[in-house]
Coordinates of C-alpha atoms in Angstrom, one line a residue:
Chain X
M1 CA 7.9 -9.6 -21.3
K2 CA 9.3 -7.8 -24.5
I3 CA 7.2 -4.8 -25.7
E4 CA 8.1 -4.9 -29.5
N5 CA 6.5 -2.8 -32.5
I6 CA 5.7 0.4 -30.3
K7 CA 6.4 2.9 -33.1
V8 CA 6.5 6.7 -32.8
P9 CA 6.0 9.1 -35.4
G10 CA 9.1 11.1 -36.6
K11 CA 12.7 10.7 -35.4
L12 CA 13.4 10.9 -31.6
S13 CA 16.2 13.0 -29.9
K14 CA 19.0 11.1 -28.4
K15 CA 17.6 11.9 -24.8
E16 CA 14.4 10.6 -25.6
E17 CA 15.7 7.4 -27.2
D18 CA 17.6 6.6 -24.2
L19 CA 14.5 7.6 -22.1
R20 CA 12.3 5.1 -24.1
E21 CA 14.7 2.2 -23.8
S22 CA 14.8 2.6 -20.1
F23 CA 11.0 3.0 -19.9
L24 CA 10.5 -0.1 -21.9
R25 CA 12.8 -2.2 -19.6
Q26 CA 10.9 -0.9 -16.8
L27 CA 7.7 -2.4 -18.3
E28 CA 9.2 -5.7 -18.9
V29 CA 8.5 -6.5 -15.2
V30 CA 4.9 -5.6 -15.4
P31 CA 2.7 -8.4 -16.7
N32 CA 0.4 -7.4 -19.8
S33 CA 2.1 -4.1 -20.2
E34 CA 2.0 -4.3 -23.8
K35 CA -1.7 -3.4 -23.9
I36 CA -0.5 0.3 -23.6
K37 CA -0.7 -0.1 -27.4
T38 CA -4.3 -0.5 -27.4
C39 CA -5.2 2.7 -25.8
I40 CA -8.4 4.2 -27.5
Q41 CA -8.1 7.6 -25.8
C42 CA -11.4 7.3 -24.4
G43 CA -10.7 9.0 -21.2
T44 CA -12.1 6.5 -18.6
C45 CA -9.0 6.8 -16.8
T46 CA -9.1 10.3 -16.3
G47 CA -12.7 10.4 -15.6
S48 CA -12.2 7.6 -12.9
C49 CA -9.0 9.3 -11.5
P50 CA -10.0 11.1 -8.0
V51 CA -7.0 13.3 -8.3
S52 CA -6.7 13.9 -11.9
Y53 CA -8.0 17.5 -11.2
A54 CA -4.7 18.0 -9.4
M55 CA -2.7 16.7 -12.4
D56 CA -1.0 18.9 -15.1
I57 CA -1.2 16.0 -17.5
S58 CA -4.3 13.8 -17.3
P59 CA -3.8 9.9 -17.5
R60 CA -5.2 10.1 -20.9
E61 CA -2.8 12.5 -21.9
L62 CA 0.2 10.7 -20.4
I63 CA -0.4 7.7 -22.7
A64 CA -1.1 9.7 -25.7
L65 CA 2.3 11.6 -25.0
F66 CA 4.0 8.2 -24.6
R67 CA 2.8 7.1 -28.0
A68 CA 3.8 10.6 -29.6
G69 CA 7.4 9.8 -28.0
D70 CA 7.5 12.5 -25.4
L71 CA 8.5 11.0 -22.0
E72 CA 10.6 14.0 -21.0
T73 CA 7.2 15.9 -20.7
I74 CA 5.6 13.4 -18.6
L75 CA 8.5 12.9 -16.4
N76 CA 8.8 16.6 -15.8
S77 CA 4.9 16.9 -14.9
K78 CA 3.4 16.6 -11.3
T79 CA 1.0 13.5 -12.7
I80 CA 3.1 10.6 -11.9
W81 CA 3.8 12.0 -8.2
V82 CA 0.1 13.0 -7.4
C83 CA -1.1 9.6 -8.4
A84 CA -2.3 8.0 -5.1
S85 CA -2.3 4.5 -6.8
C86 CA -5.8 3.7 -5.8
Y87 CA -6.2 1.5 -9.1
A88 CA -9.6 3.1 -10.0
C89 CA -8.4 3.6 -13.9
Q90 CA -6.8 0.3 -14.1
T91 CA -9.7 -1.5 -13.2
R92 CA -12.1 0.4 -15.3
C93 CA -9.9 0.6 -18.6
P94 CA -12.0 -0.9 -21.4
A95 CA -8.4 -1.8 -23.3
L96 CA -7.3 -3.5 -20.0
I97 CA -4.0 -1.0 -19.8
K98 CA -2.0 -1.1 -16.4
I99 CA -2.1 2.5 -16.0
T100 CA -1.3 2.6 -12.2
D101 CA 1.5 -0.4 -12.8
I102 CA 2.6 2.0 -15.8
I103 CA 2.7 5.0 -13.4
Y104 CA 4.9 3.1 -11.0
A105 CA 7.3 2.2 -14.0
L106 CA 7.3 6.3 -14.7
K107 CA 8.3 7.1 -11.1
R108 CA 11.2 4.3 -11.3
L109 CA 12.2 5.9 -14.5
A110 CA 12.1 9.4 -13.2
M111 CA 14.3 8.3 -10.0
E112 CA 16.5 6.5 -12.2
K113 CA 17.3 9.4 -14.6
E114 CA 16.7 12.1 -12.0
I115 CA 14.3 14.0 -13.8
Y116 CA 11.6 15.5 -11.5
P117 CA 9.1 18.6 -11.8
P118 CA 10.6 21.7 -10.7
N119 CA 10.7 22.5 -6.8
F120 CA 9.1 19.0 -6.4
P121 CA 10.6 16.7 -3.6
V122 CA 7.9 14.1 -3.5
H123 CA 10.3 11.5 -4.5
S124 CA 12.2 12.1 -1.2
L125 CA 9.3 10.3 0.5
S126 CA 10.0 7.0 -0.9
E127 CA 13.4 7.3 -0.5
S128 CA 13.3 7.9 3.1
F129 CA 10.9 4.9 3.4
V130 CA 13.7 2.7 1.7
K131 CA 16.5 4.1 3.8
I132 CA 14.4 3.3 6.9
M133 CA 13.6 -0.2 5.6
N134 CA 17.0 -1.0 4.8
Q135 CA 18.2 -0.3 8.2
F136 CA 15.6 -2.0 10.3
G137 CA 13.5 -4.6 7.9
R138 CA 10.2 -2.8 9.2
L139 CA 9.0 0.8 9.0
H140 CA 9.0 3.1 11.9
E141 CA 6.4 5.6 10.9
A142 CA 7.5 8.6 13.5
R143 CA 11.0 8.2 11.6
L144 CA 9.4 8.4 8.3
L145 CA 7.9 11.8 9.0
V146 CA 11.0 13.2 10.6
Y147 CA 13.1 12.1 7.6
Y148 CA 10.7 13.1 4.9
F149 CA 10.2 16.7 6.5
L150 CA 14.1 17.3 7.1
K151 CA 14.7 16.6 3.5
T152 CA 11.9 18.7 2.1
N153 CA 10.5 21.2 4.5
P154 CA 11.8 21.1 8.2
A155 CA 9.3 24.0 8.9
K156 CA 6.5 21.6 8.7
L157 CA 7.6 19.2 11.4
F158 CA 6.2 21.9 13.7
S159 CA 2.7 21.7 11.9
F160 CA 2.6 18.0 13.1
M161 CA 3.1 18.6 16.8
P162 CA -0.6 19.0 17.8
L163 CA -1.3 15.9 16.1
G164 CA 1.7 14.0 17.4
L165 CA 0.6 14.9 21.0
R166 CA -2.9 13.6 20.4
M167 CA -1.6 10.5 19.1
A168 CA 0.8 10.2 22.1
K169 CA -1.6 10.7 24.7
K170 CA -3.7 7.7 23.3
K171 CA -0.3 5.8 23.1
R172 CA -0.4 5.5 19.4
I173 CA 3.2 6.4 18.5
G174 CA 6.0 4.0 18.6
Y175 CA 9.0 5.5 19.9
T176 CA 11.5 2.8 19.4
A177 CA 11.8 1.3 16.0
S178 CA 11.3 -2.3 15.8
K179 CA 13.7 -4.5 14.1
I180 CA 13.8 -7.9 12.2
K181 CA 16.1 -10.5 13.9
D182 CA 17.6 -11.8 10.5
L183 CA 18.6 -8.3 9.4
E184 CA 21.9 -9.9 8.2
N185 CA 20.3 -12.1 5.6
F186 CA 17.6 -9.5 5.0
K187 CA 20.3 -7.0 3.7
K188 CA 21.8 -9.9 1.6
I189 CA 18.5 -10.2 -0.3
I190 CA 18.6 -6.6 -0.8
K191 CA 21.9 -6.3 -2.3
K192 CA 21.2 -9.2 -4.5
A193 CA 18.1 -7.7 -5.5
E194 CA 19.5 -4.3 -6.3
L195 CA 21.7 -5.9 -8.9
S196 CA 18.9 -6.7 -11.1
D197 CA 17.5 -3.2 -10.4
M198 CA 20.5 -1.3 -11.7
P199 CA 20.7 -0.1 -15.3
R200 CA 22.9 -1.9 -17.2
E201 CA 25.6 0.8 -17.6
V202 CA 25.9 0.9 -13.9
I203 CA 26.7 -2.8 -13.7
E204 CA 29.2 -2.8 -16.5
K205 CA 31.2 0.2 -15.0
A206 CA 30.9 -1.6 -11.5
Y207 CA 32.4 -4.5 -13.2
L208 CA 35.2 -2.2 -14.9
E209 CA 36.0 -0.7 -11.5
K210 CA 36.1 -3.9 -9.7
T211 CA 38.3 -5.7 -12.0
V212 CA 41.0 -3.2 -12.8
G213 CA 43.1 -1.4 -10.6
Y214 CA 43.7 -1.5 -6.7
S215 CA 39.9 -1.9 -5.9
A216 CA 40.0 -5.3 -7.7
V217 CA 42.0 -6.3 -4.8
E218 CA 39.2 -5.9 -2.5
K219 CA 37.2 -9.0 -1.5
D220 CA 33.5 -8.1 -1.0
T221 CA 32.4 -6.9 -4.5
V222 CA 29.5 -6.3 -6.1
L223 CA 30.3 -9.1 -8.8
E224 CA 31.0 -11.7 -6.4
S225 CA 27.5 -11.6 -5.0
K226 CA 26.5 -11.9 -8.8
K227 CA 28.0 -15.1 -9.5
Chain L
M1 CA -8.7 -23.3 12.0
D2 CA -5.2 -22.0 11.9
Y3 CA -3.9 -18.9 10.2
T4 CA -0.5 -17.1 9.9
Y5 CA -0.9 -13.8 11.1
Y6 CA 1.2 -10.9 9.2
P7 CA 0.3 -7.8 11.5
G8 CA 2.4 -5.3 9.2
C9 CA 4.5 -2.4 10.6
S10 CA 1.6 0.0 11.1
L11 CA -0.6 -2.5 13.2
E12 CA 2.5 -2.6 15.5
S13 CA 2.3 0.8 16.5
A14 CA -0.2 3.5 15.5
H15 CA -3.0 1.0 14.9
S16 CA -2.3 -1.7 17.5
S17 CA -6.1 -1.4 18.1
Y18 CA -7.0 -2.8 14.9
S19 CA -4.5 -5.9 15.7
D20 CA -6.0 -6.4 19.1
S21 CA -9.4 -6.4 17.9
V22 CA -8.8 -8.6 14.9
K23 CA -6.9 -11.3 17.2
K24 CA -9.9 -11.0 19.5
V25 CA -12.5 -11.5 17.0
F26 CA -10.9 -14.4 15.3
N27 CA -10.3 -16.3 18.9
H28 CA -14.0 -15.6 19.5
L29 CA -14.7 -17.6 16.4
D30 CA -12.3 -20.5 17.2
C31 CA -9.6 -19.2 14.9
N32 CA -6.0 -19.0 15.6
L33 CA -3.9 -16.4 14.4
I34 CA -0.1 -17.4 14.7
E35 CA 2.1 -14.6 14.1
L36 CA 4.8 -15.2 11.2
E37 CA 8.3 -15.3 12.9
D38 CA 10.5 -12.6 12.0
W39 CA 8.1 -11.0 9.2
N40 CA 9.7 -7.8 7.5
C41 CA 7.8 -4.7 6.1
C42 CA 6.1 -5.5 2.9
G43 CA 7.6 -2.6 1.1
A44 CA 4.3 -0.9 0.6
T45 CA 3.9 1.6 -2.2
A46 CA 6.9 3.3 -1.5
Y47 CA 9.3 0.8 -2.4
M48 CA 8.0 -0.5 -5.4
S49 CA 8.1 3.1 -6.8
V50 CA 11.9 3.3 -6.0
K51 CA 13.1 -0.2 -6.7
E52 CA 11.0 -2.9 -8.1
T53 CA 13.3 -6.1 -7.9
V54 CA 14.0 -5.2 -4.3
G55 CA 10.6 -4.3 -3.4
F56 CA 9.3 -7.8 -4.7
A57 CA 12.2 -9.6 -3.0
I58 CA 11.7 -8.3 0.2
S59 CA 7.9 -8.7 -0.1
A60 CA 8.5 -12.4 -1.3
R61 CA 10.7 -12.9 1.8
N62 CA 7.7 -12.9 4.0
L63 CA 5.9 -15.6 1.6
A64 CA 8.9 -17.9 1.9
L65 CA 8.6 -17.4 5.4
A66 CA 5.0 -18.4 5.5
E67 CA 5.2 -21.2 3.1
K68 CA 6.9 -23.7 5.6
H69 CA 3.5 -23.9 7.7
K70 CA 1.3 -24.4 4.9
R71 CA -1.4 -22.1 6.3
D72 CA -3.1 -19.2 4.5
L73 CA -1.6 -15.8 5.4
V74 CA -3.9 -13.4 7.0
A75 CA -2.9 -9.6 6.3
P76 CA -5.4 -7.3 7.9
C77 CA -3.5 -3.8 6.5
S78 CA -4.9 -3.1 3.0
S79 CA -1.4 -2.0 2.0
C80 CA 0.0 -5.1 3.0
Y81 CA -2.6 -7.2 1.6
T82 CA -2.4 -5.8 -1.7
I83 CA 1.5 -5.9 -2.1
L84 CA 1.8 -9.4 -0.7
A85 CA -1.3 -10.3 -3.1
K86 CA 0.7 -8.5 -6.0
T87 CA 4.2 -10.2 -5.4
N88 CA 2.1 -13.4 -5.5
R89 CA 0.6 -12.7 -8.7
Y90 CA 3.4 -11.4 -10.3
L91 CA 5.7 -14.3 -9.4
K92 CA 3.0 -16.4 -10.9
E93 CA 2.6 -14.7 -14.2
L94 CA 6.3 -14.0 -14.7
P95 CA 8.3 -17.4 -14.4
E96 CA 11.5 -15.4 -15.2
F97 CA 11.1 -13.0 -12.5
H98 CA 10.0 -15.8 -10.0
Q99 CA 13.3 -17.3 -10.8
T100 CA 15.2 -13.8 -10.4
I101 CA 13.5 -13.5 -7.1
N102 CA 14.2 -16.9 -6.0
E103 CA 17.8 -16.2 -6.4
C104 CA 17.9 -13.2 -4.5
L105 CA 15.9 -15.4 -1.7
K106 CA 18.5 -17.8 -1.7
E107 CA 21.2 -15.6 -0.1
A108 CA 19.2 -16.0 2.9
N109 CA 18.7 -19.5 2.3
L110 CA 15.1 -19.2 1.6
T111 CA 13.0 -20.1 -1.6
Y112 CA 9.3 -19.6 -2.5
N113 CA 7.4 -22.2 -4.4
L114 CA 4.1 -20.2 -5.0
S115 CA 2.0 -22.1 -2.5
V116 CA 0.8 -19.2 0.1
N117 CA -2.8 -17.8 -0.1
I118 CA -3.0 -14.3 0.9
R119 CA -6.2 -13.5 2.7
H120 CA -7.9 -10.6 4.2
P121 CA -9.5 -11.1 7.6
L122 CA -12.9 -9.8 5.9
D123 CA -12.6 -12.7 3.4
V124 CA -11.7 -15.4 6.0
L125 CA -14.6 -14.2 8.1
M126 CA -17.3 -14.1 5.6
N127 CA -16.0 -16.9 3.5
D128 CA -14.3 -19.7 5.7
I129 CA -16.1 -19.0 9.0
G130 CA -19.5 -17.8 7.4
I131 CA -22.1 -15.5 8.6
E132 CA -23.9 -18.3 10.3
K133 CA -21.3 -18.9 12.7
I134 CA -20.7 -15.3 13.3
K135 CA -24.4 -14.7 14.1
Q136 CA -24.4 -17.7 16.4
K137 CA -21.3 -16.2 18.4
A138 CA -22.8 -12.7 18.5
K139 CA -23.8 -11.9 22.2
H140 CA -25.5 -8.6 21.3
N141 CA -27.3 -6.9 18.6
L142 CA -25.9 -3.6 16.9
N143 CA -29.3 -2.2 17.5
G144 CA -29.9 -0.3 14.3
L145 CA -26.3 1.1 14.4
K146 CA -25.9 3.6 11.3
I147 CA -22.8 2.4 9.4
A148 CA -21.0 3.9 6.4
N149 CA -18.9 0.7 5.2
Y150 CA -16.0 2.1 3.8
Y151 CA -13.7 -0.6 2.0
G152 CA -11.0 1.9 0.4
C153 CA -9.1 1.1 -2.7
Q154 CA -6.7 -1.6 -1.8
I155 CA -8.4 -4.8 -0.8
V156 CA -10.6 -4.9 -3.6
R157 CA -8.4 -3.7 -6.3
P158 CA -6.8 -4.0 -8.9
E159 CA -7.5 -7.4 -9.6
R160 CA -10.8 -9.0 -8.7
G161 CA -10.0 -10.5 -5.5
F162 CA -12.8 -11.8 -2.8
D163 CA -15.4 -9.0 -3.6
D164 CA -16.7 -6.6 -6.2
R165 CA -14.2 -3.7 -7.1
E166 CA -16.8 -1.2 -7.6
E167 CA -19.6 -2.2 -5.2
P168 CA -18.3 -4.6 -2.7
M169 CA -20.7 -6.0 0.0
L170 CA -19.4 -8.3 2.3
M171 CA -19.1 -5.8 5.0
D172 CA -22.8 -4.7 4.4
D173 CA -24.0 -8.2 4.5
L174 CA -21.8 -8.7 7.8
F175 CA -23.1 -5.8 9.6
E176 CA -26.9 -6.3 8.5
A177 CA -26.4 -9.8 9.8
L178 CA -25.2 -8.1 13.2
G179 CA -28.3 -5.9 13.5
G180 CA -26.9 -2.6 12.2
V181 CA -28.0 -0.4 9.3
N182 CA -26.0 0.1 6.3
I183 CA -26.6 3.6 5.1
Y184 CA -26.3 4.5 1.6
F185 CA -22.8 5.5 0.9
P186 CA -21.5 5.7 -2.5
F187 CA -18.0 6.6 -1.7
K188 CA -17.2 3.1 -0.4
V189 CA -14.2 2.5 -2.7
K190 CA -13.2 6.0 -3.3
C191 CA -9.5 6.9 -2.6
C192 CA -8.9 8.5 0.9
G193 CA -5.5 10.0 -0.5
G194 CA -3.3 7.6 1.0
M195 CA 0.4 8.7 1.4
L196 CA -0.6 12.1 -0.3
M197 CA -1.4 13.0 3.0
T198 CA 2.2 13.8 3.7
T199 CA 3.2 14.8 0.1
Y200 CA 0.1 16.7 -1.4
E201 CA -2.0 17.6 1.9
D202 CA -4.3 19.8 0.1
V203 CA -5.2 17.0 -2.4
A204 CA -5.7 14.4 0.3
I205 CA -7.7 16.7 2.6
K206 CA -10.1 17.1 -0.4
L207 CA -10.5 13.4 -1.0
S208 CA -11.0 12.8 2.7
K209 CA -13.3 15.4 3.0
E210 CA -15.6 14.1 0.3
I211 CA -15.8 10.6 1.8
I212 CA -16.8 12.1 5.7
A213 CA -19.4 14.5 3.7
S214 CA -21.1 11.6 2.2
A215 CA -21.3 9.7 5.6
V216 CA -22.5 12.8 7.4
E217 CA -25.2 13.7 4.8
N218 CA -26.5 10.2 4.9
R219 CA -26.6 10.2 8.7
A220 CA -24.1 7.8 9.6
D221 CA -23.2 6.8 13.2
C222 CA -19.8 6.0 12.4
V223 CA -17.5 5.1 9.4
V224 CA -16.1 1.6 9.3
T225 CA -13.1 0.9 7.4
T226 CA -10.6 -2.0 6.8
C227 CA -7.4 0.1 6.1
P228 CA -4.9 1.7 9.0
L229 CA -4.1 4.4 6.4
C230 CA -7.7 5.3 5.7
Q231 CA -8.6 5.2 9.4
M232 CA -5.6 7.6 10.1
N233 CA -6.4 9.9 7.2
L234 CA -10.2 10.1 7.8
E235 CA -10.0 10.5 11.8
A236 CA -6.7 12.5 12.5
Y237 CA -7.4 15.1 9.6
Q238 CA -10.8 16.1 10.6
D239 CA -9.4 19.1 12.5
V240 CA -7.8 20.2 9.3
I241 CA -10.8 19.4 7.2
N242 CA -13.1 21.4 9.6
K243 CA -10.7 24.3 9.6
E244 CA -10.3 24.3 5.7
Y245 CA -13.8 23.8 4.8
K246 CA -15.7 25.4 7.6
T247 CA -17.5 22.4 8.7
N248 CA -17.7 20.9 12.3
Y249 CA -17.5 17.2 11.5
N250 CA -17.0 14.9 14.3
M251 CA -17.4 11.4 12.8
P252 CA -16.2 8.2 14.6
I253 CA -13.9 6.2 12.3
L254 CA -13.5 2.6 13.5
F255 CA -12.1 -0.6 12.1
F256 CA -14.5 -3.0 11.2
T257 CA -13.5 -5.8 13.8
Q258 CA -13.8 -3.1 16.5
I259 CA -17.7 -3.3 15.8
M260 CA -17.7 -6.8 15.4
G261 CA -15.8 -7.4 18.8
L262 CA -18.5 -5.1 20.5
A263 CA -21.3 -7.5 19.2
F264 CA -19.1 -10.3 20.5
G265 CA -19.2 -8.8 24.0
F266 CA -15.8 -7.3 24.2
N267 CA -15.4 -4.1 25.9
N268 CA -13.9 -0.8 24.6
K269 CA -10.7 -1.4 26.2
E270 CA -10.1 -4.7 24.8
L271 CA -11.0 -3.5 21.2
G272 CA -8.8 -0.4 21.5
I273 CA -11.8 1.7 21.0
D274 CA -10.3 4.0 23.9
K275 CA -7.2 4.7 21.7
L276 CA -9.5 6.3 19.0
L277 CA -8.9 10.2 18.7
I278 CA -12.7 10.6 18.2
D279 CA -14.6 9.4 21.0
S280 CA -16.3 6.4 20.2
E281 CA -16.9 4.8 23.5
K282 CA -20.6 5.5 23.3
F283 CA -21.3 2.4 21.0
S284 CA -20.5 0.0 23.5
D285 CA -23.7 1.4 25.5
L286 CA -25.9 1.4 22.2
V287 CA -25.0 -2.3 21.6
I288 CA -25.6 -3.6 25.1
K289 CA -28.9 -1.4 25.4

């Protein structure tokens, strides 16, 4: 779905223009995302949001900032990472804006461009999750917590000990990760899908790297699976 | 009736009691749950926030596997339910995207033709099996057990699914029919904080506290939920809440199928009620009274 005619007042910086282009591309996979144009700034989203009190930019402000051409401020805010994706805003929006899904798109944009609020490693949780998934095809909860806290705050692992022991006593901790049988084909799906997720310049760079020079001799290239 | 069953990662380990009780309840009502062979994780909210297409592609792998059986797919975990349903909806609404995903699935010799219905057990119990049959099959009465019905966010949102998004009633109807009392509970679809419990603990603690406080104020005997993550947040963190807010909550948090199971005559062990952190075994005595 192409979103056209979203005009911004004034002239954007080069960085902002680049962010904007990537963001609009992320929105292409959200059905009806063009409704973002119809925001009336009523604030129903902020009022419905159970965590807006902990945000530095409210959901209403987020949309205003986007329309004013300031994605960089949004990406530097805590807001997109505090969203628990409960969809309260999205179901109540009178203009039918897909706010929660748009926040997902912003999370992906932040990871793609590596712009995060200072001292804020929340994205590590998603990254740890993805790492485990790619390895086993299923999630192993205990491992997820260990990976995440090792990355962010190893001391916190100890504060989980009492709860861990209580859970263990009730036989509620899985010690071994469950693995899917057809992991090989599962990984093939991921590999193929990753191609569509990559920013265009990365694919083009890979193309150059794989078709020029020694590495072009290698057999198993990204591009072969692209065909 | 036969259904394909998608347990999800959480029901495999920390919340096996949910899985056990769902299976018990369905079997008691002459329904078979046949586990989807070699299912993979749905991707939850985390994958969607990192890599969109990959998130949808792995979720669609489950749908493609389920399609072969021509049965509805039942997913008890709210997160799995909402992600699988979202994938289904997106693929239907965006034909080009559907094509992209099918190209990914082709790598594993799979293809998905959009014919699977994603169902939540609550939906199946109330709309396919029906309240009359459930009442017939009940052995015991819930004897006025005071229940706070907590639906959580993800089974009723974002799209209007099988129940209202602001004031769902199916669980209320279910327990009323079984002899329970549904207390006034305005927090039935408020967010518990979800994954924020690991990333922003203080925020999630506040949200969970408000939910439990409302149940306590309205004198509930227990909170009943449909979601493993809600169950975890509300139950396991009551200690932390008590410390932080100087309260002394000790509110049992059960899965809705566990309470149903009690009415059907199963014991605590069969329903995994003995695995709960907050002692809830007393309810079986109340029901059999």
